[in-house]
Amino acid sequence: MFVVAELLEDGFGETPFYHCIIAEVPGGDASQDSKVVGFAMYYFTYDPWVGKQLYMEEFYVMDDFRGLGIGSEILRRLSDLAVKTRCTGMMFVVAENNEVSIQYYKRRGAEDLSQEEGWRLYRFDKSSLVKMATPTEE
Amino acid sequence: MDVKIRVATKGDCKDISRLIMDLAVHDKMSDQVKLSCDELQRDGFSQNPLFECLVAEIADENKSKEGFTIIGYALYFYIYCTWKGRSMYLEDLYVMPEFRDWNIFCLMSLLMSSSGFGIGKSLLSNIAQVAKEKQCARLHLIVLNWNSHSLDFYTARGAQDLTVKEGWHLVHFDGQSLDHLANETQQIRKCVSGEDKVV
């Protein structure tokens, strides 16, 4: 089972595998800590046709804090970071039944490459990978 | 014919660039290739490489019609799945058509022995070995929906089509749309003690 400790080491250890930005709101009164209400997790990928890309792995705002522009600001910060770090694009996946999200992204100029160009996402899980791996020579 | 699968070096960039363009032509998207060989070299063979690459190399006596000995490649990088941890993404896997097991001569032996794509299979096995050594939980890739050979190749080895099975679509902001998004003026509505304020 994947645990918090692994998430911590993987993102904040010597070699981070991902980066995160968070949205926080102040606590109700002076004695309360601020509260994290949204986040995006991302890392850098590569398209050999056009170069470095920013890949948004997770993007979420708590229900009670939607409609306030927090999601849009997170997206704006990520895209600003993408441009500043020499990325030519930003990519992510969206579930096809998530019409609200799909329209949200399309209104902002995103293209659905699965629909428009026919790309299908494939995945090998660990057991398939182990089966395919070249056996070590004895 | 012996084929050596090895880690690509800086000196292989010209061949890798050539094969990248070949693959783009195969995908009917060659107009989308903008990256130069120099940029590829900078991105893959400097101190903080953005990708890793394996190449398939043959002996000079078996070289291709145009005289090439680097006849296939696999380009990949590391990603992160929040549910499973570090994973790998296979961006490109390509073997020059003249070295695939898909001609009339081989078709008969294919029917008898089910040998499949020998060099492509070796490249994928080596990729899986790297993924295993780096403790990657998953290997992701994308395939065009009309590319039935590739769809079958990956499915036969245990890959699942997440677009069909779970409805995942790949979405992309680039060029102008990315710039617009970065420059969008945002107003965050701040709710303080029931009072709406635009920040």
mmCIF file of N, CA, C and O in Angstrom, chain A residues 2 7 10 17-18 41 43 45-46 48-49 53 57-58 68 72-73 76 79-80 86 88-96 108-114 117-124 126 128-129 132-134, chain B residues 32 34-35 42-43 51 77 79-80 82-83 85-86 91-92 124-126 128-129 136-145 151 157-163 167 169-174 177 181-182 184 186 188-189:
data_model
loop_
_atom_site.group_PDB
_atom_site.id
_atom_site.type_symbol
_atom_site.label_atom_id
_atom_site.label_comp_id
_atom_site.label_asym_id
_atom_site.label_seq_id
_atom_site.Cartn_x
_atom_site.Cartn_y
_atom_site.Cartn_z
ATOM 1 N N PHE A 2 0.501 2.218 -0.738
ATOM 2 C CA PHE A 2 1.282 3.441 -0.870
ATOM 3 C C PHE A 2 0.974 4.336 0.314
ATOM 4 O O PHE A 2 -0.163 4.611 0.625
ATOM 5 N N LEU A 7 5.120 9.265 -0.120
ATOM 6 C CA LEU A 7 4.770 10.512 -0.816
ATOM 7 C C LEU A 7 5.720 11.632 -0.394
ATOM 8 O O LEU A 7 6.176 12.434 -1.211
ATOM 9 N N ASP A 10 9.272 10.905 -1.817
ATOM 10 C CA ASP A 10 9.273 11.036 -3.278
ATOM 11 C C ASP A 10 9.189 12.486 -3.746
ATOM 12 O O ASP A 10 9.685 12.827 -4.809
ATOM 13 N N PHE A 17 10.473 13.538 -7.276
ATOM 14 C CA PHE A 17 9.893 13.006 -8.498
ATOM 15 C C PHE A 17 8.711 13.849 -8.949
ATOM 16 O O PHE A 17 8.184 13.650 -10.031
ATOM 17 N N TYR A 18 8.250 14.747 -8.080
ATOM 18 C CA TYR A 18 7.130 15.608 -8.434
ATOM 19 C C TYR A 18 7.261 16.929 -7.684
ATOM 20 O O TYR A 18 8.070 17.052 -6.763
ATOM 21 N N MET A 41 -0.354 18.900 -8.497
ATOM 22 C CA MET A 41 0.916 18.175 -8.491
ATOM 23 C C MET A 41 1.379 18.080 -9.934
ATOM 24 O O MET A 41 0.572 17.755 -10.828
ATOM 25 N N TYR A 43 4.988 17.502 -12.848
ATOM 26 C CA TYR A 43 6.393 17.187 -13.108
ATOM 27 C C TYR A 43 6.633 17.500 -14.575
ATOM 28 O O TYR A 43 5.705 17.862 -15.302
ATOM 29 N N THR A 45 7.847 16.516 -18.410
ATOM 30 C CA THR A 45 7.941 15.396 -19.345
ATOM 31 C C THR A 45 8.587 15.893 -20.640
ATOM 32 O O THR A 45 9.084 17.016 -20.689
ATOM 33 N N TYR A 46 8.593 15.041 -21.661
ATOM 34 C CA TYR A 46 9.306 15.421 -22.891
ATOM 35 C C TYR A 46 8.603 14.926 -24.132
ATOM 36 O O TYR A 46 8.218 13.767 -24.225
ATOM 37 N N PRO A 48 9.478 14.600 -28.013
ATOM 38 C CA PRO A 48 10.620 14.747 -28.922
ATOM 39 C C PRO A 48 10.301 15.596 -30.156
ATOM 40 O O PRO A 48 11.215 15.954 -30.894
ATOM 41 N N TRP A 49 9.042 15.928 -30.384
ATOM 42 C CA TRP A 49 8.701 16.770 -31.525
ATOM 43 C C TRP A 49 8.819 18.257 -31.193
ATOM 44 O O TRP A 49 9.121 19.068 -32.069
ATOM 45 N N GLN A 53 7.789 19.575 -21.598
ATOM 46 C CA GLN A 53 6.373 19.802 -21.303
ATOM 47 C C GLN A 53 6.166 19.801 -19.792
ATOM 48 O O GLN A 53 6.938 19.169 -19.063
ATOM 49 N N GLU A 57 -0.310 16.212 -12.972
ATOM 50 C CA GLU A 57 -0.767 14.890 -12.547
ATOM 51 C C GLU A 57 -2.050 14.957 -11.725
ATOM 52 O O GLU A 57 -2.917 14.111 -11.850
ATOM 53 N N GLU A 58 -2.141 15.973 -10.859
ATOM 54 C CA GLU A 58 -3.329 16.133 -10.020
ATOM 55 C C GLU A 58 -3.701 17.608 -9.947
ATOM 56 O O GLU A 58 -2.830 18.470 -9.937
ATOM 57 N N LEU A 68 -14.581 30.254 -6.514
ATOM 58 C CA LEU A 68 -13.930 31.459 -5.980
ATOM 59 C C LEU A 68 -12.743 31.888 -6.832
ATOM 60 O O LEU A 68 -12.066 32.842 -6.523
ATOM 61 N N SER A 72 -8.720 28.402 -11.136
ATOM 62 C CA SER A 72 -8.201 29.203 -12.248
ATOM 63 C C SER A 72 -6.842 29.786 -11.914
ATOM 64 O O SER A 72 -5.947 29.841 -12.765
ATOM 65 N N GLU A 73 -6.662 30.223 -10.677
ATOM 66 C CA GLU A 73 -5.383 30.812 -10.282
ATOM 67 C C GLU A 73 -4.282 29.743 -10.240
ATOM 68 O O GLU A 73 -3.154 29.983 -10.671
ATOM 69 N N ARG A 76 -3.361 29.113 -13.739
ATOM 70 C CA ARG A 76 -2.603 30.250 -14.276
ATOM 71 C C ARG A 76 -1.153 30.183 -13.801
ATOM 72 O O ARG A 76 -0.215 30.398 -14.568
ATOM 73 N N SER A 79 0.690 27.388 -15.656
ATOM 74 C CA SER A 79 0.980 27.712 -17.052
ATOM 75 C C SER A 79 2.063 28.783 -17.132
ATOM 76 O O SER A 79 2.922 28.746 -18.018
ATOM 77 N N ASP A 80 2.078 29.707 -16.175
ATOM 78 C CA ASP A 80 3.128 30.727 -16.094
ATOM 79 C C ASP A 80 4.483 30.055 -15.838
ATOM 80 O O ASP A 80 5.492 30.378 -16.474
ATOM 81 N N ARG A 86 10.551 27.080 -19.966
ATOM 82 C CA ARG A 86 10.846 26.656 -21.336
ATOM 83 C C ARG A 86 10.001 25.460 -21.793
ATOM 84 O O ARG A 86 10.409 24.700 -22.673
ATOM 85 N N THR A 88 6.915 23.901 -23.854
ATOM 86 C CA THR A 88 6.122 24.346 -25.003
ATOM 87 C C THR A 88 4.667 23.954 -24.838
ATOM 88 O O THR A 88 3.829 24.285 -25.679
ATOM 89 N N GLY A 89 4.350 23.207 -23.776
ATOM 90 C CA GLY A 89 2.964 22.813 -23.572
ATOM 91 C C GLY A 89 2.739 22.284 -22.171
ATOM 92 O O GLY A 89 3.678 22.046 -21.411
ATOM 93 N N MET A 90 1.465 22.150 -21.835
ATOM 94 C CA MET A 90 1.068 21.586 -20.552
ATOM 95 C C MET A 90 0.066 20.473 -20.846
ATOM 96 O O MET A 90 -0.883 20.696 -21.623
ATOM 97 N N MET A 91 0.276 19.292 -20.267
ATOM 98 C CA MET A 91 -0.582 18.155 -20.574
ATOM 99 C C MET A 91 -1.155 17.531 -19.314
ATOM 100 O O MET A 91 -0.586 17.665 -18.227
ATOM 101 N N PHE A 92 -2.257 16.839 -19.476
ATOM 102 C CA PHE A 92 -2.886 16.132 -18.362
ATOM 103 C C PHE A 92 -3.959 15.225 -18.950
ATOM 104 O O PHE A 92 -4.188 15.243 -20.163
ATOM 105 N N VAL A 93 -4.591 14.420 -18.097
ATOM 106 C CA VAL A 93 -5.700 13.589 -18.562
ATOM 107 C C VAL A 93 -6.979 14.014 -17.839
ATOM 108 O O VAL A 93 -6.929 14.495 -16.717
ATOM 109 N N VAL A 94 -8.084 13.826 -18.511
ATOM 110 C CA VAL A 94 -9.397 14.133 -17.941
ATOM 111 C C VAL A 94 -10.319 12.967 -18.276
ATOM 112 O O VAL A 94 -10.253 12.437 -19.392
ATOM 113 N N ALA A 95 -11.164 12.574 -17.348
ATOM 114 C CA ALA A 95 -12.119 11.493 -17.622
ATOM 115 C C ALA A 95 -13.188 12.023 -18.576
ATOM 116 O O ALA A 95 -13.686 13.133 -18.401
ATOM 117 N N GLU A 96 -13.537 11.208 -19.576
ATOM 118 C CA GLU A 96 -14.442 11.703 -20.624
ATOM 119 C C GLU A 96 -15.847 12.024 -20.101
ATOM 120 O O GLU A 96 -16.569 12.805 -20.716
ATOM 121 N N ARG A 108 -10.658 27.483 -22.146
ATOM 122 C CA ARG A 108 -9.371 28.157 -21.995
ATOM 123 C C ARG A 108 -8.382 27.773 -23.098
ATOM 124 O O ARG A 108 -7.210 28.083 -23.011
ATOM 125 N N GLY A 109 -8.848 27.089 -24.108
ATOM 126 C CA GLY A 109 -8.011 26.823 -25.275
ATOM 127 C C GLY A 109 -7.366 25.452 -25.329
ATOM 128 O O GLY A 109 -6.546 25.180 -26.202
ATOM 129 N N ALA A 110 -7.734 24.544 -24.394
ATOM 130 C CA ALA A 110 -7.122 23.213 -24.420
ATOM 131 C C ALA A 110 -7.690 22.377 -25.561
ATOM 132 O O ALA A 110 -8.822 22.584 -25.995
ATOM 133 N N GLU A 111 -6.893 21.437 -26.013
ATOM 134 C CA GLU A 111 -7.347 20.502 -27.055
ATOM 135 C C GLU A 111 -7.441 19.098 -26.458
ATOM 136 O O GLU A 111 -6.541 18.691 -25.725
ATOM 137 N N ASP A 112 -8.490 18.394 -26.800
ATOM 138 C CA ASP A 112 -8.628 16.997 -26.375
ATOM 139 C C ASP A 112 -7.956 16.153 -27.455
ATOM 140 O O ASP A 112 -8.536 15.898 -28.512
ATOM 141 N N LEU A 113 -6.724 15.715 -27.187
ATOM 142 C CA LEU A 113 -5.956 15.005 -28.211
ATOM 143 C C LEU A 113 -6.500 13.597 -28.459
ATOM 144 O O LEU A 113 -6.280 13.021 -29.531
ATOM 145 N N SER A 114 -7.201 13.032 -27.477
ATOM 146 C CA SER A 114 -7.797 11.712 -27.683
ATOM 147 C C SER A 114 -8.921 11.822 -28.708
ATOM 148 O O SER A 114 -9.032 11.029 -29.634
ATOM 149 N N GLU A 117 -7.128 13.727 -32.231
ATOM 150 C CA GLU A 117 -6.084 13.028 -32.980
ATOM 151 C C GLU A 117 -6.114 11.514 -32.790
ATOM 152 O O GLU A 117 -5.398 10.801 -33.467
ATOM 153 N N GLY A 118 -6.942 11.020 -31.889
ATOM 154 C CA GLY A 118 -7.102 9.576 -31.709
ATOM 155 C C GLY A 118 -6.117 8.915 -30.768
ATOM 156 O O GLY A 118 -5.920 7.698 -30.829
ATOM 157 N N TRP A 119 -5.495 9.683 -29.868
ATOM 158 C CA TRP A 119 -4.532 9.072 -28.944
ATOM 159 C C TRP A 119 -5.238 8.328 -27.824
ATOM 160 O O TRP A 119 -6.166 8.848 -27.222
ATOM 161 N N ARG A 120 -4.767 7.098 -27.562
ATOM 162 C CA ARG A 120 -5.318 6.312 -26.461
ATOM 163 C C ARG A 120 -4.229 6.069 -25.440
ATOM 164 O O ARG A 120 -3.099 5.736 -25.789
ATOM 165 N N LEU A 121 -4.600 6.214 -24.156
ATOM 166 C CA LEU A 121 -3.658 6.032 -23.059
ATOM 167 C C LEU A 121 -3.598 4.559 -22.667
ATOM 168 O O LEU A 121 -4.629 3.942 -22.392
ATOM 169 N N TYR A 122 -2.385 4.012 -22.673
ATOM 170 C CA TYR A 122 -2.180 2.621 -22.312
ATOM 171 C C TYR A 122 -1.335 2.528 -21.054
ATOM 172 O O TYR A 122 -0.485 3.392 -20.793
ATOM 173 N N ARG A 123 -1.554 1.464 -20.304
ATOM 174 C CA ARG A 123 -0.784 1.284 -19.077
ATOM 175 C C ARG A 123 -0.426 -0.194 -18.867
ATOM 176 O O ARG A 123 -1.259 -1.084 -19.027
ATOM 177 N N PHE A 124 0.852 -0.410 -18.481
ATOM 178 C CA PHE A 124 1.313 -1.715 -18.011
ATOM 179 C C PHE A 124 1.416 -1.612 -16.501
ATOM 180 O O PHE A 124 2.035 -0.671 -15.989
ATOM 181 N N LYS A 126 2.637 -3.360 -12.682
ATOM 182 C CA LYS A 126 3.909 -3.916 -12.237
ATOM 183 C C LYS A 126 4.100 -5.382 -12.671
ATOM 184 O O LYS A 126 5.175 -5.770 -13.120
ATOM 185 N N SER A 128 2.887 -7.014 -15.225
ATOM 186 C CA SER A 128 3.179 -7.096 -16.664
ATOM 187 C C SER A 128 4.605 -6.645 -16.954
ATOM 188 O O SER A 128 5.284 -7.209 -17.817
ATOM 189 N N LEU A 129 5.065 -5.617 -16.237
ATOM 190 C CA LEU A 129 6.421 -5.102 -16.428
ATOM 191 C C LEU A 129 7.453 -6.172 -16.061
ATOM 192 O O LEU A 129 8.419 -6.403 -16.792
ATOM 193 N N MET A 132 7.735 -8.851 -18.656
ATOM 194 C CA MET A 132 8.393 -8.425 -19.907
ATOM 195 C C MET A 132 9.867 -8.178 -19.745
ATOM 196 O O MET A 132 10.620 -8.195 -20.723
ATOM 197 N N ALA A 133 10.309 -7.889 -18.497
ATOM 198 C CA ALA A 133 11.687 -7.455 -18.270
ATOM 199 C C ALA A 133 12.649 -8.530 -18.723
ATOM 200 O O ALA A 133 12.430 -9.721 -18.531
ATOM 201 N N THR A 134 13.782 -8.103 -19.302
ATOM 202 C CA THR A 134 14.802 -9.034 -19.769
ATOM 203 C C THR A 134 15.347 -9.780 -18.581
ATOM 204 O O THR A 134 15.764 -9.161 -17.617
ATOM 205 N N GLN B 32 4.379 18.379 -37.301
ATOM 206 C CA GLN B 32 4.407 18.796 -35.900
ATOM 207 C C GLN B 32 5.812 18.722 -35.294
ATOM 208 O O GLN B 32 6.036 19.162 -34.179
ATOM 209 N N LYS B 34 9.195 20.020 -34.543
ATOM 210 C CA LYS B 34 9.847 21.346 -34.592
ATOM 211 C C LYS B 34 11.250 21.309 -33.979
ATOM 212 O O LYS B 34 12.037 22.225 -34.154
ATOM 213 N N LEU B 35 11.530 20.275 -33.205
ATOM 214 C CA LEU B 35 12.782 20.227 -32.450
ATOM 215 C C LEU B 35 13.958 19.870 -33.344
ATOM 216 O O LEU B 35 13.866 18.960 -34.169
ATOM 217 N N ARG B 42 20.877 18.746 -26.378
ATOM 218 C CA ARG B 42 20.905 19.559 -25.167
ATOM 219 C C ARG B 42 19.961 18.984 -24.114
ATOM 220 O O ARG B 42 20.285 18.892 -22.943
ATOM 221 N N ASP B 43 18.767 18.558 -24.532
ATOM 222 C CA ASP B 43 17.743 18.107 -23.591
ATOM 223 C C ASP B 43 17.988 16.702 -23.043
ATOM 224 O O ASP B 43 17.546 16.371 -21.943
ATOM 225 N N PHE B 51 15.107 13.231 -20.650
ATOM 226 C CA PHE B 51 14.666 11.911 -21.085
ATOM 227 C C PHE B 51 15.866 10.976 -21.125
ATOM 228 O O PHE B 51 17.011 11.415 -21.020
ATOM 229 N N PHE B 77 10.933 8.561 -20.025
ATOM 230 C CA PHE B 77 11.296 9.393 -18.877
ATOM 231 C C PHE B 77 10.460 8.931 -17.695
ATOM 232 O O PHE B 77 9.578 8.068 -17.832
ATOM 233 N N ILE B 79 7.831 9.433 -14.505
ATOM 234 C CA ILE B 79 6.648 10.203 -14.118
ATOM 235 C C ILE B 79 6.263 9.800 -12.704
ATOM 236 O O ILE B 79 6.995 9.029 -12.059
ATOM 237 N N TYR B 80 5.145 10.319 -12.228
ATOM 238 C CA TYR B 80 4.745 9.998 -10.860
ATOM 239 C C TYR B 80 3.247 9.763 -10.795
ATOM 240 O O TYR B 80 2.465 10.603 -11.249
ATOM 241 N N THR B 82 0.176 9.310 -8.262
ATOM 242 C CA THR B 82 -0.092 9.576 -6.845
ATOM 243 C C THR B 82 -0.577 8.339 -6.104
ATOM 244 O O THR B 82 -0.450 8.257 -4.888
ATOM 245 N N TRP B 83 -1.144 7.374 -6.813
ATOM 246 C CA TRP B 83 -1.636 6.180 -6.139
ATOM 247 C C TRP B 83 -0.586 5.083 -6.005
ATOM 248 O O TRP B 83 -0.710 4.203 -5.163
ATOM 249 N N GLY B 85 3.133 5.709 -6.983
ATOM 250 C CA GLY B 85 4.518 6.161 -6.883
ATOM 251 C C GLY B 85 5.203 6.302 -8.218
ATOM 252 O O GLY B 85 4.582 6.412 -9.270
ATOM 253 N N ARG B 86 6.525 6.250 -8.148
ATOM 254 C CA ARG B 86 7.343 6.494 -9.338
ATOM 255 C C ARG B 86 6.988 5.510 -10.443
ATOM 256 O O ARG B 86 6.841 4.306 -10.205
ATOM 257 N N GLU B 91 7.701 7.313 -24.275
ATOM 258 C CA GLU B 91 7.247 8.341 -25.211
ATOM 259 C C GLU B 91 7.289 7.838 -26.661
ATOM 260 O O GLU B 91 6.375 8.068 -27.422
ATOM 261 N N ASP B 92 8.384 7.178 -27.040
ATOM 262 C CA ASP B 92 8.528 6.677 -28.420
ATOM 263 C C ASP B 92 9.129 5.275 -28.410
ATOM 264 O O ASP B 92 10.067 5.004 -27.653
ATOM 265 N N LEU B 124 11.322 -3.189 -25.927
ATOM 266 C CA LEU B 124 10.324 -3.102 -24.851
ATOM 267 C C LEU B 124 10.774 -3.896 -23.623
ATOM 268 O O LEU B 124 10.600 -3.439 -22.490
ATOM 269 N N SER B 125 11.389 -5.053 -23.841
ATOM 270 C CA SER B 125 11.892 -5.856 -22.713
ATOM 271 C C SER B 125 12.958 -5.096 -21.937
ATOM 272 O O SER B 125 12.994 -5.129 -20.702
ATOM 273 N N ASN B 126 13.831 -4.420 -22.694
ATOM 274 C CA ASN B 126 14.883 -3.635 -22.042
ATOM 275 C C ASN B 126 14.292 -2.456 -21.265
ATOM 276 O O ASN B 126 14.756 -2.122 -20.177
ATOM 277 N N ALA B 128 11.324 -2.434 -19.920
ATOM 278 C CA ALA B 128 10.696 -3.027 -18.739
ATOM 279 C C ALA B 128 11.751 -3.349 -17.689
ATOM 280 O O ALA B 128 11.521 -3.199 -16.475
ATOM 281 N N GLN B 129 12.926 -3.770 -18.130
ATOM 282 C CA GLN B 129 14.025 -4.082 -17.212
ATOM 283 C C GLN B 129 14.488 -2.818 -16.480
ATOM 284 O O GLN B 129 14.697 -2.836 -15.270
ATOM 285 N N CYS B 136 9.866 1.194 -10.740
ATOM 286 C CA CYS B 136 8.697 1.875 -11.274
ATOM 287 C C CYS B 136 7.473 0.977 -11.114
ATOM 288 O O CYS B 136 7.538 -0.212 -11.404
ATOM 289 N N ALA B 137 6.381 1.575 -10.670
ATOM 290 C CA ALA B 137 5.168 0.802 -10.423
ATOM 291 C C ALA B 137 4.386 0.552 -11.708
ATOM 292 O O ALA B 137 3.663 -0.434 -11.817
ATOM 293 N N ARG B 138 4.526 1.481 -12.675
ATOM 294 C CA ARG B 138 3.732 1.385 -13.898
ATOM 295 C C ARG B 138 4.523 1.907 -15.087
ATOM 296 O O ARG B 138 5.479 2.658 -14.931
ATOM 297 N N LEU B 139 4.091 1.488 -16.274
ATOM 298 C CA LEU B 139 4.626 2.039 -17.527
ATOM 299 C C LEU B 139 3.436 2.551 -18.321
ATOM 300 O O LEU B 139 2.511 1.794 -18.603
ATOM 301 N N HIS B 140 3.457 3.824 -18.656
ATOM 302 C CA HIS B 140 2.380 4.426 -19.448
ATOM 303 C C HIS B 140 2.890 4.754 -20.840
ATOM 304 O O HIS B 140 4.078 5.005 -21.039
ATOM 305 N N LEU B 141 1.968 4.783 -21.806
ATOM 306 C CA LEU B 141 2.308 5.217 -23.158
ATOM 307 C C LEU B 141 1.005 5.584 -23.866
ATOM 308 O O LEU B 141 -0.077 5.309 -23.342
ATOM 309 N N ILE B 142 1.116 6.221 -25.010
ATOM 310 C CA ILE B 142 -0.086 6.499 -25.797
ATOM 311 C C ILE B 142 0.086 5.899 -27.195
ATOM 312 O O ILE B 142 1.210 5.783 -27.692
ATOM 313 N N VAL B 143 -1.026 5.475 -27.784
ATOM 314 C CA VAL B 143 -1.022 4.839 -29.102
ATOM 315 C C VAL B 143 -2.173 5.436 -29.913
ATOM 316 O O VAL B 143 -3.241 5.695 -29.355
ATOM 317 N N LEU B 144 -1.960 5.633 -31.197
ATOM 318 C CA LEU B 144 -3.037 6.143 -32.046
ATOM 319 C C LEU B 144 -4.075 5.062 -32.291
ATOM 320 O O LEU B 144 -3.722 3.888 -32.485
ATOM 321 N N ASN B 145 -5.335 5.446 -32.291
ATOM 322 C CA ASN B 145 -6.422 4.462 -32.353
ATOM 323 C C ASN B 145 -6.481 3.683 -33.665
ATOM 324 O O ASN B 145 -7.086 2.608 -33.710
ATOM 325 N N LEU B 151 -1.394 -1.374 -31.143
ATOM 326 C CA LEU B 151 -2.425 -1.655 -30.126
ATOM 327 C C LEU B 151 -2.344 -3.132 -29.735
ATOM 328 O O LEU B 151 -2.336 -3.478 -28.559
ATOM 329 N N ARG B 157 0.969 -7.994 -24.530
ATOM 330 C CA ARG B 157 1.950 -8.046 -23.441
ATOM 331 C C ARG B 157 1.390 -7.551 -22.117
ATOM 332 O O ARG B 157 2.124 -7.321 -21.174
ATOM 333 N N GLY B 158 0.087 -7.364 -22.056
ATOM 334 C CA GLY B 158 -0.542 -7.057 -20.776
ATOM 335 C C GLY B 158 -0.952 -5.615 -20.566
ATOM 336 O O GLY B 158 -1.440 -5.264 -19.486
ATOM 337 N N ALA B 159 -0.776 -4.746 -21.578
ATOM 338 C CA ALA B 159 -1.171 -3.348 -21.397
ATOM 339 C C ALA B 159 -2.690 -3.213 -21.447
ATOM 340 O O ALA B 159 -3.365 -3.970 -22.145
ATOM 341 N N GLN B 160 -3.184 -2.250 -20.688
ATOM 342 C CA GLN B 160 -4.625 -1.974 -20.698
ATOM 343 C C GLN B 160 -4.876 -0.633 -21.366
ATOM 344 O O GLN B 160 -4.131 0.318 -21.140
ATOM 345 N N ASP B 161 -5.939 -0.580 -22.145
ATOM 346 C CA ASP B 161 -6.328 0.656 -22.827
ATOM 347 C C ASP B 161 -7.191 1.470 -21.873
ATOM 348 O O ASP B 161 -8.382 1.186 -21.698
ATOM 349 N N LEU B 162 -6.604 2.472 -21.218
ATOM 350 C CA LEU B 162 -7.329 3.231 -20.206
ATOM 351 C C LEU B 162 -8.317 4.223 -20.820
ATOM 352 O O LEU B 162 -9.236 4.672 -20.144
ATOM 353 N N THR B 163 -8.114 4.561 -22.096
ATOM 354 C CA THR B 163 -9.062 5.462 -22.754
ATOM 355 C C THR B 163 -10.384 4.726 -22.958
ATOM 356 O O THR B 163 -11.445 5.235 -22.630
ATOM 357 N N GLY B 167 -12.074 5.679 -19.770
ATOM 358 C CA GLY B 167 -12.522 6.962 -20.327
ATOM 359 C C GLY B 167 -11.538 8.102 -20.201
ATOM 360 O O GLY B 167 -11.918 9.268 -20.301
ATOM 361 N N HIS B 169 -8.974 10.828 -21.304
ATOM 362 C CA HIS B 169 -8.596 11.544 -22.506
ATOM 363 C C HIS B 169 -7.369 12.387 -22.222
ATOM 364 O O HIS B 169 -7.247 12.987 -21.152
ATOM 365 N N LEU B 170 -6.472 12.451 -23.207
ATOM 366 C CA LEU B 170 -5.264 13.259 -23.088
ATOM 367 C C LEU B 170 -5.587 14.673 -23.550
ATOM 368 O O LEU B 170 -6.107 14.875 -24.654
ATOM 369 N N VAL B 171 -5.324 15.656 -22.689
ATOM 370 C CA VAL B 171 -5.666 17.047 -22.988
ATOM 371 C C VAL B 171 -4.408 17.891 -22.964
ATOM 372 O O VAL B 171 -3.478 17.625 -22.196
ATOM 373 N N HIS B 172 -4.374 18.926 -23.778
ATOM 374 C CA HIS B 172 -3.132 19.654 -24.014
ATOM 375 C C HIS B 172 -3.387 21.142 -24.204
ATOM 376 O O HIS B 172 -4.267 21.539 -24.970
ATOM 377 N N PHE B 173 -2.590 21.959 -23.496
ATOM 378 C CA PHE B 173 -2.525 23.398 -23.787
ATOM 379 C C PHE B 173 -1.173 23.621 -24.441
ATOM 380 O O PHE B 173 -0.168 23.151 -23.913
ATOM 381 N N ASP B 174 -1.105 24.305 -25.566
ATOM 382 C CA ASP B 174 0.223 24.647 -26.085
ATOM 383 C C ASP B 174 0.204 25.991 -26.770
ATOM 384 O O ASP B 174 -0.860 26.573 -26.989
ATOM 385 N N SER B 177 -2.462 29.136 -26.572
ATOM 386 C CA SER B 177 -3.410 28.849 -25.479
ATOM 387 C C SER B 177 -2.671 28.815 -24.146
ATOM 388 O O SER B 177 -3.203 29.244 -23.118
ATOM 389 N N LEU B 181 -3.315 31.466 -21.035
ATOM 390 C CA LEU B 181 -3.609 30.946 -19.696
ATOM 391 C C LEU B 181 -2.675 31.576 -18.671
ATOM 392 O O LEU B 181 -3.090 31.950 -17.565
ATOM 393 N N ALA B 182 -1.398 31.717 -19.034
ATOM 394 C CA ALA B 182 -0.404 32.282 -18.123
ATOM 395 C C ALA B 182 -0.691 33.746 -17.833
ATOM 396 O O ALA B 182 -0.396 34.249 -16.756
ATOM 397 N N GLU B 184 -3.776 35.224 -18.028
ATOM 398 C CA GLU B 184 -5.165 35.491 -17.649
ATOM 399 C C GLU B 184 -5.200 36.273 -16.357
ATOM 400 O O GLU B 184 -4.588 35.890 -15.363
ATOM 401 N N GLN B 186 -6.722 37.158 -13.032
ATOM 402 C CA GLN B 186 -7.607 36.408 -12.171
ATOM 403 C C GLN B 186 -8.066 37.250 -11.002
ATOM 404 O O GLN B 186 -7.349 38.063 -10.462
ATOM 405 N N ILE B 188 -9.724 36.508 -7.361
ATOM 406 C CA ILE B 188 -10.177 35.487 -6.424
ATOM 407 C C ILE B 188 -11.144 36.136 -5.454
ATOM 408 O O ILE B 188 -10.837 37.140 -4.817
ATOM 409 N N ARG B 189 -12.323 35.555 -5.383
ATOM 410 C CA ARG B 189 -13.312 36.091 -4.477
ATOM 411 C C ARG B 189 -12.965 35.619 -3.060
ATOM 412 O O ARG B 189 -12.734 34.452 -2.812
#
